[in-house]
Coordinates of C-alpha atoms in Angstrom, one line a residue:
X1 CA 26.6 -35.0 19.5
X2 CA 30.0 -36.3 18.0
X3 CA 28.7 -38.1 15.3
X4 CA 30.9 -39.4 12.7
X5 CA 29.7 -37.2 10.0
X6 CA 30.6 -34.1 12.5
X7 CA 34.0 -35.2 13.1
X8 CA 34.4 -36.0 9.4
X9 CA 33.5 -32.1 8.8
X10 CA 35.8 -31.2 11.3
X11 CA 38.8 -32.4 10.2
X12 CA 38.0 -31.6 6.8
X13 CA 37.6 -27.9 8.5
X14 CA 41.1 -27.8 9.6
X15 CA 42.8 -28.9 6.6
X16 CA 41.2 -26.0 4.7
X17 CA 42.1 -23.7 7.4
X18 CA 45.6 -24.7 7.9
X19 CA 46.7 -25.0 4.5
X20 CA 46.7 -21.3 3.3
X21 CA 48.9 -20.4 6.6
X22 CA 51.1 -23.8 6.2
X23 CA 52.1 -22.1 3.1
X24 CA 52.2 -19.0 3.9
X25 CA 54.3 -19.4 7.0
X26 CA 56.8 -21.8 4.6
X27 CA 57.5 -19.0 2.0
X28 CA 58.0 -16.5 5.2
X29 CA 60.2 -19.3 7.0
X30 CA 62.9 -19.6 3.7
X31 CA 63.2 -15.7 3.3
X32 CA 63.6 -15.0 6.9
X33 CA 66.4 -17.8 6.8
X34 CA 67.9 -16.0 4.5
X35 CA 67.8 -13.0 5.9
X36 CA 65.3 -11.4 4.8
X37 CA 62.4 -10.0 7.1
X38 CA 59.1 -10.1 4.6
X39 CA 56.6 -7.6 6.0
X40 CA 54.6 -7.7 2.8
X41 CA 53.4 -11.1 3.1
X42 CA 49.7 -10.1 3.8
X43 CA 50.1 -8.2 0.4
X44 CA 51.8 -10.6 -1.5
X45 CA 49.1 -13.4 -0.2
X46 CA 46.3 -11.4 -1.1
X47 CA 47.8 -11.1 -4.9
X48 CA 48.4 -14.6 -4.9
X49 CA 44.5 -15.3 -3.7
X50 CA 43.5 -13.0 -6.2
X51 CA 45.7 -14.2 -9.2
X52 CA 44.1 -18.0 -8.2
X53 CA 40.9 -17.0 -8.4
X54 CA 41.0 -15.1 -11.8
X55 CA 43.0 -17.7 -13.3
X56 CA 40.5 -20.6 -12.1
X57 CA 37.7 -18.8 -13.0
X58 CA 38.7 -18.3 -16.4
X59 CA 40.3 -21.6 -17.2
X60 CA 38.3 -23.6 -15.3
X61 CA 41.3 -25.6 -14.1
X62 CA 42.0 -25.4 -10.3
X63 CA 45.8 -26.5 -10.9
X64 CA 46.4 -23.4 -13.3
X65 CA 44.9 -21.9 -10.6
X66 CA 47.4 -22.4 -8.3
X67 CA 50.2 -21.7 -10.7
X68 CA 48.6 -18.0 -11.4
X69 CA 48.9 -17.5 -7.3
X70 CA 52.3 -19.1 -7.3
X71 CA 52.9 -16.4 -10.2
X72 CA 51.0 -13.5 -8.9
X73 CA 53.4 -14.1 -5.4
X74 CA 56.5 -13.8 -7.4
X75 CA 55.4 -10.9 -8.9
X76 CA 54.1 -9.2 -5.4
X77 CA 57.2 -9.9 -3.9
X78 CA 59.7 -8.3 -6.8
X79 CA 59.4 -5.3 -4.8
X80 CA 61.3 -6.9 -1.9
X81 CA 63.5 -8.2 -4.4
X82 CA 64.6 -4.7 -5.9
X83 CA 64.3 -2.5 -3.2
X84 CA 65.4 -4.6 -0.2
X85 CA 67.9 -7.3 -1.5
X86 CA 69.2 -5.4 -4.6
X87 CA 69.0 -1.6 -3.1
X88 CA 69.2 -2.2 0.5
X89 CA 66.6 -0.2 1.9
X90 CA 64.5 -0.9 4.7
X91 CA 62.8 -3.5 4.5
X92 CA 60.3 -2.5 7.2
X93 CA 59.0 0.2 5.2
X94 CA 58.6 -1.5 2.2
X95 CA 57.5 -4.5 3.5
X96 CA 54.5 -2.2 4.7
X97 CA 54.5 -1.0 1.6
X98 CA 53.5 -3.7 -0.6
X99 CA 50.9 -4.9 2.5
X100 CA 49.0 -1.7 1.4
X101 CA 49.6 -2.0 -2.3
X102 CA 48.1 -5.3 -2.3
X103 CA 45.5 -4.9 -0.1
X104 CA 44.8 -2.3 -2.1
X105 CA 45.4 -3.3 -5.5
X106 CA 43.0 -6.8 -5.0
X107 CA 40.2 -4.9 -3.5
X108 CA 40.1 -2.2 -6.6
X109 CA 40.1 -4.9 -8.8
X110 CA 37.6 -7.5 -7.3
X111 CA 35.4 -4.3 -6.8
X112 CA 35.7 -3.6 -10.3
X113 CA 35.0 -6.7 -12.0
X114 CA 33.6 -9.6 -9.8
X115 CA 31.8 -7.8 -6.8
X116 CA 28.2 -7.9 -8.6
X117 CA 28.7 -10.9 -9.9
X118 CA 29.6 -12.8 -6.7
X119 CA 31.1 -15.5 -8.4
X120 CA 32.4 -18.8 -7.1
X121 CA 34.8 -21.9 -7.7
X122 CA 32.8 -24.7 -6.7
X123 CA 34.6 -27.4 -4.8
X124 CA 37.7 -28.6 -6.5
X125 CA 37.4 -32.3 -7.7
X126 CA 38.8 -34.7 -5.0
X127 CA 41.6 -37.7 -5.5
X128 CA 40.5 -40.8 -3.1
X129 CA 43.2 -42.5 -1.8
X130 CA 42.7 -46.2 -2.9
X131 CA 42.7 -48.3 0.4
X132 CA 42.9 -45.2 2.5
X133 CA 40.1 -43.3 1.4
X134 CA 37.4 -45.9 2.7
X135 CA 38.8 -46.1 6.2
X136 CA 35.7 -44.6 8.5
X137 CA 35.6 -41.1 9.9
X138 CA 38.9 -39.7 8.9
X139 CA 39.1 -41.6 5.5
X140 CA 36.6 -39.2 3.5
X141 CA 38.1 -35.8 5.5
X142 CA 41.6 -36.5 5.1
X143 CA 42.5 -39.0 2.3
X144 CA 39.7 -37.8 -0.2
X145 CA 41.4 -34.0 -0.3
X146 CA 42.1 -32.7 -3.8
X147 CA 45.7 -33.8 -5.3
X148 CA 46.7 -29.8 -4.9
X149 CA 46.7 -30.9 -1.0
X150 CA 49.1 -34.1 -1.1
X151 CA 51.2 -31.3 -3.7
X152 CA 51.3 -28.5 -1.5
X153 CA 52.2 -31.3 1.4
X154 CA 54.8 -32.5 -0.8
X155 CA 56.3 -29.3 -1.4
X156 CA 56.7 -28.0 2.0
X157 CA 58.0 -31.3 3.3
X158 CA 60.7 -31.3 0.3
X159 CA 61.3 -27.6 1.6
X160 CA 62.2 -28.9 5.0
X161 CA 64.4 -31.5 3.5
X162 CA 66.3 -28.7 1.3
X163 CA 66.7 -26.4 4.1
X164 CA 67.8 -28.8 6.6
X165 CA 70.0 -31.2 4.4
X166 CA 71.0 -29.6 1.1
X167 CA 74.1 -27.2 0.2
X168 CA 71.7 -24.8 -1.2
X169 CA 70.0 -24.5 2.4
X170 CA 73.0 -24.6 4.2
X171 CA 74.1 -21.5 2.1
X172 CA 70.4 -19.6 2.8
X173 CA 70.6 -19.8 6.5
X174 CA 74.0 -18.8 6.2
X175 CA 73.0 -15.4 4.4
X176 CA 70.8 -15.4 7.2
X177 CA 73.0 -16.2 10.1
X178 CA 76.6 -14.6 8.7
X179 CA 76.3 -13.2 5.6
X180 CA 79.8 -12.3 5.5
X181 CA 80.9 -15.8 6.0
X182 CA 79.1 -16.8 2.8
X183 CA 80.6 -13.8 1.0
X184 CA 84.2 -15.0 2.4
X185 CA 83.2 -18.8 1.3
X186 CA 83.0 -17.9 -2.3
X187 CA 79.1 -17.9 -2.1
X188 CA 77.2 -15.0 -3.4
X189 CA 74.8 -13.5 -0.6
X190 CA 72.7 -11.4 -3.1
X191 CA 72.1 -14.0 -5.1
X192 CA 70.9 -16.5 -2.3
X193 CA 69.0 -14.0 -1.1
X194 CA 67.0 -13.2 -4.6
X195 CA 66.4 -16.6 -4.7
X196 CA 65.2 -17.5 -1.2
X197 CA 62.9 -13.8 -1.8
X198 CA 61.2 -14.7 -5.0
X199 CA 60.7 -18.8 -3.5
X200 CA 59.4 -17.0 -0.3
X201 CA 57.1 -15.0 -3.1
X202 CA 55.7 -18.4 -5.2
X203 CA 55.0 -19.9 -1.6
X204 CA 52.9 -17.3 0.0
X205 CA 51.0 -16.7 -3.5
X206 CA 50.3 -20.3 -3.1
X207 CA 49.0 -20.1 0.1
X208 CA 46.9 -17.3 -0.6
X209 CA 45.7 -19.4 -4.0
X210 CA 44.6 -22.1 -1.5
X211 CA 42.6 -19.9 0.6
X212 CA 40.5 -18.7 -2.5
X213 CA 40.7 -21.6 -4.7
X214 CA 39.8 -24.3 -2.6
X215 CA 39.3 -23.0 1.3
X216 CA 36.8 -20.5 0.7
X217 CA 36.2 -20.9 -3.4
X218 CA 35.8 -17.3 -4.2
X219 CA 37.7 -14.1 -3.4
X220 CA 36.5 -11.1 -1.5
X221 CA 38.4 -7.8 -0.6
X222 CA 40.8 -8.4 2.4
X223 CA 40.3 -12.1 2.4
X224 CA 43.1 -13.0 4.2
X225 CA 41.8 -11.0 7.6
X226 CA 45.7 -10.8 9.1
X227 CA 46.5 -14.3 8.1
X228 CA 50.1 -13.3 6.8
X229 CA 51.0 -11.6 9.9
X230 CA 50.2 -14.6 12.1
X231 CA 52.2 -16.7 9.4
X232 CA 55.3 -13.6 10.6
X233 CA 54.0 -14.9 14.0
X234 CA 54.7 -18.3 13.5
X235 CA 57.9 -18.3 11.3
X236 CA 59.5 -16.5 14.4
X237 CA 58.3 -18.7 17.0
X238 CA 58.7 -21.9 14.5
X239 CA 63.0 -20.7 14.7
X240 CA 63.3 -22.1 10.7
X241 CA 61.9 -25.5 11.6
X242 CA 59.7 -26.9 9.0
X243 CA 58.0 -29.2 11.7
X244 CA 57.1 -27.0 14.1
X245 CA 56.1 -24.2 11.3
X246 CA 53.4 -27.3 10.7
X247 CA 52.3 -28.3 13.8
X248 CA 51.5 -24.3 14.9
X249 CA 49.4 -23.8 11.5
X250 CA 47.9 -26.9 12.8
X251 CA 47.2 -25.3 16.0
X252 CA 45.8 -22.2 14.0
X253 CA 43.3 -24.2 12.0
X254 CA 41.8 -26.2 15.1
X255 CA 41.2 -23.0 16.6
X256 CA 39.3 -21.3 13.6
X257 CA 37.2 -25.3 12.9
X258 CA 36.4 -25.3 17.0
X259 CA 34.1 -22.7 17.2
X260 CA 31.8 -23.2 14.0
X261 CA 31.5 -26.8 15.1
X262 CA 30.6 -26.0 19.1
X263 CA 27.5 -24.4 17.5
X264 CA 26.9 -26.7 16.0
X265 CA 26.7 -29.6 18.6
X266 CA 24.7 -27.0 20.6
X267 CA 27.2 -24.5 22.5
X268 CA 25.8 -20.6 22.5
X269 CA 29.0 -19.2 21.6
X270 CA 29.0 -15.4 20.2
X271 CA 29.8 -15.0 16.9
X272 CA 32.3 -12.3 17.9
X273 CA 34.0 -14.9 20.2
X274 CA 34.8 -17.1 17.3
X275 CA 36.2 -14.6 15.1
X276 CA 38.3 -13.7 17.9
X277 CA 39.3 -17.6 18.7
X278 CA 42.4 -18.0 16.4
X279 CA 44.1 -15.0 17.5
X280 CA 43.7 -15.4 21.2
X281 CA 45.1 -18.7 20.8
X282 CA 48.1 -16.7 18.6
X283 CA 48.2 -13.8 21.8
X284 CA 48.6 -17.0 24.0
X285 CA 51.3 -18.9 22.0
X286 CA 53.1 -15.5 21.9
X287 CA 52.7 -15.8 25.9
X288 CA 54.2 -18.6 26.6
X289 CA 57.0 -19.2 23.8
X290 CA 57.9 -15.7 23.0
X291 CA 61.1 -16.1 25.1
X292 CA 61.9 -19.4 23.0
X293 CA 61.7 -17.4 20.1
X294 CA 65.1 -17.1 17.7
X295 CA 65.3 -15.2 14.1
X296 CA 68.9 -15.2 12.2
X297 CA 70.8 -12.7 13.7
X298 CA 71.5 -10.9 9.8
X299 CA 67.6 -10.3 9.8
X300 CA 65.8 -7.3 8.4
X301 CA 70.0 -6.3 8.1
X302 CA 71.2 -5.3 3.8
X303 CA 74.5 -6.9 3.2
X304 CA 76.8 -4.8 2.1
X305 CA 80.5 -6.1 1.6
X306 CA 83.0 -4.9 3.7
X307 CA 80.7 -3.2 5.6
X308 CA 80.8 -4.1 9.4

């Protein structure tokens, strides 16, 4: 039953399925360093998927692609920017806020112009690894992927690297931690926080981008089916560690590739069962590391100077 065309698929599976959450959970990971509690994200990622998908359809190019849902993020998470960072209101509300805006927004517009047409991406031209590619079994899934993959890898390990070693990551977890201690170090709190927001933004458009550009290859309404609130899920269980925000995505897409390929190999597994696979395994991971669990203490909190 495990053949090695099977296994090939499978793997290939969970790449596509972690990705958009790897990226996702990465933008949410460097606002919430900062401070900055993003409820918006399943807005802003559905923007993103949406400003992909336009963009590659027209152009033709998957990278430009990419770049519109890095874009479209931005510009979904501007809200946050004004309202929470700049005005200092609560950033609960608004983050709920711009979940319904997009979710509203995308579906209007998809309704509007692509529903009848049903139209699709195609699969996004692959870059074989010379040496690595031909290696049996795991060579074709994992070192065949499209050069956006070994990017978007790229990106979110240089991410870990600037928010673990750099000044301009020590001074983001420190608007995060003790804003006021930033503020007293001659550091600016609102600008680290615009920053870290309208990164956080061009990250989870990306992700989003990757789930219609090249996981799925077309957009429908609500695509991302909870995905950014699990990537919420994640970031707070991940505590701002880059590595572990990788190897739970990881966990994520194995559970949404296991039950596809147990029917296939023969296992009579309700379809209902499989949709609800990935978020018992979230329910479960709450379960058992919830207590382990640590956000920056200035989260979801406006900075406001002097204030104490």
């Amino acid at each position: 039953m495990l053949s090695a065309t099977f296994i090939t698929v499978f793997v290939a599976s969970v790449i596509a399925q972690t990705m958009p959450l790897l990226l996702a959970s990465v933008g949410e990971t460097i606002g919430e360093q900062a401070g900055v509690l993003n409820l918006g994200i399943e807005g802003v990622m559905l923007i993103g998927a949406y400003s992909g998908f336009v963009v590659t359809l027209t152009t033709g190019s998957f990278w430009l692609g990419m770049l519109g849902g890095a874009l479209g993020g931005i510009v979904g998470n501007l809200a946050m920017l004004v309202l929470n960072v700049w005005l200092g209101l609560n950033q609960i509300v608004i983050g709920l806020a711009v979940t319904l805006i997009g979710e509203g927004i995308t579906s209007v517009l998809y309704l509007q112009n692509y529903a009848k047409a049903n139209a699709s991406l195609g699969q996004s031209p692959s870059l074989p690894i010379p040496g690595l590619a031909d290696i049996p079994v795991i060579g074709q899934a994992v070192f065949q992927q499209s050069g956006i993959f070994w990017v978007m890898l790229l990106l979110v390990i240089a991410v870990g690297f600037l928010l673990a070693k750099t000044n301009w990551g020590l001074a983001t977890r420190a608007a995060g931690q003790k804003p006021s201690s930033l503020d007293a170090a001659g550091g600016s709190v609102l600008r680290t926080r615009s920053i870290a927001v309208l990164l956080s933004g061009a990250f989870v458009g990306l992700g989003g981008a990757y789930l219609s550009v090249l996981t799925t290859a077309t957009f429908t309404g609500f695509l991302t089916n909870g995905l950014g609130f699990i990537a919420i899920v994640i970031t707070m269980l991940s505590r701002g560690r880059i590595a572990l925000v990788m190897i739970t995505s990881l966990i994520y897409g194995v559970a949404v590739a296991i039950g596809p390929a147990l029917q296939v190999i023969g296992f009579a597994i309700p379809a209902d069962v499989i949709k609800m696979l990935p978020f018992i395994v979230v329910i479960l991971t709450l379960i058992v590391f919830a207590r382990s669990s640590v956000v920056p203490p200035a989260l979801g909190a406006p900075y406001i100077r002097g204030a104490r």
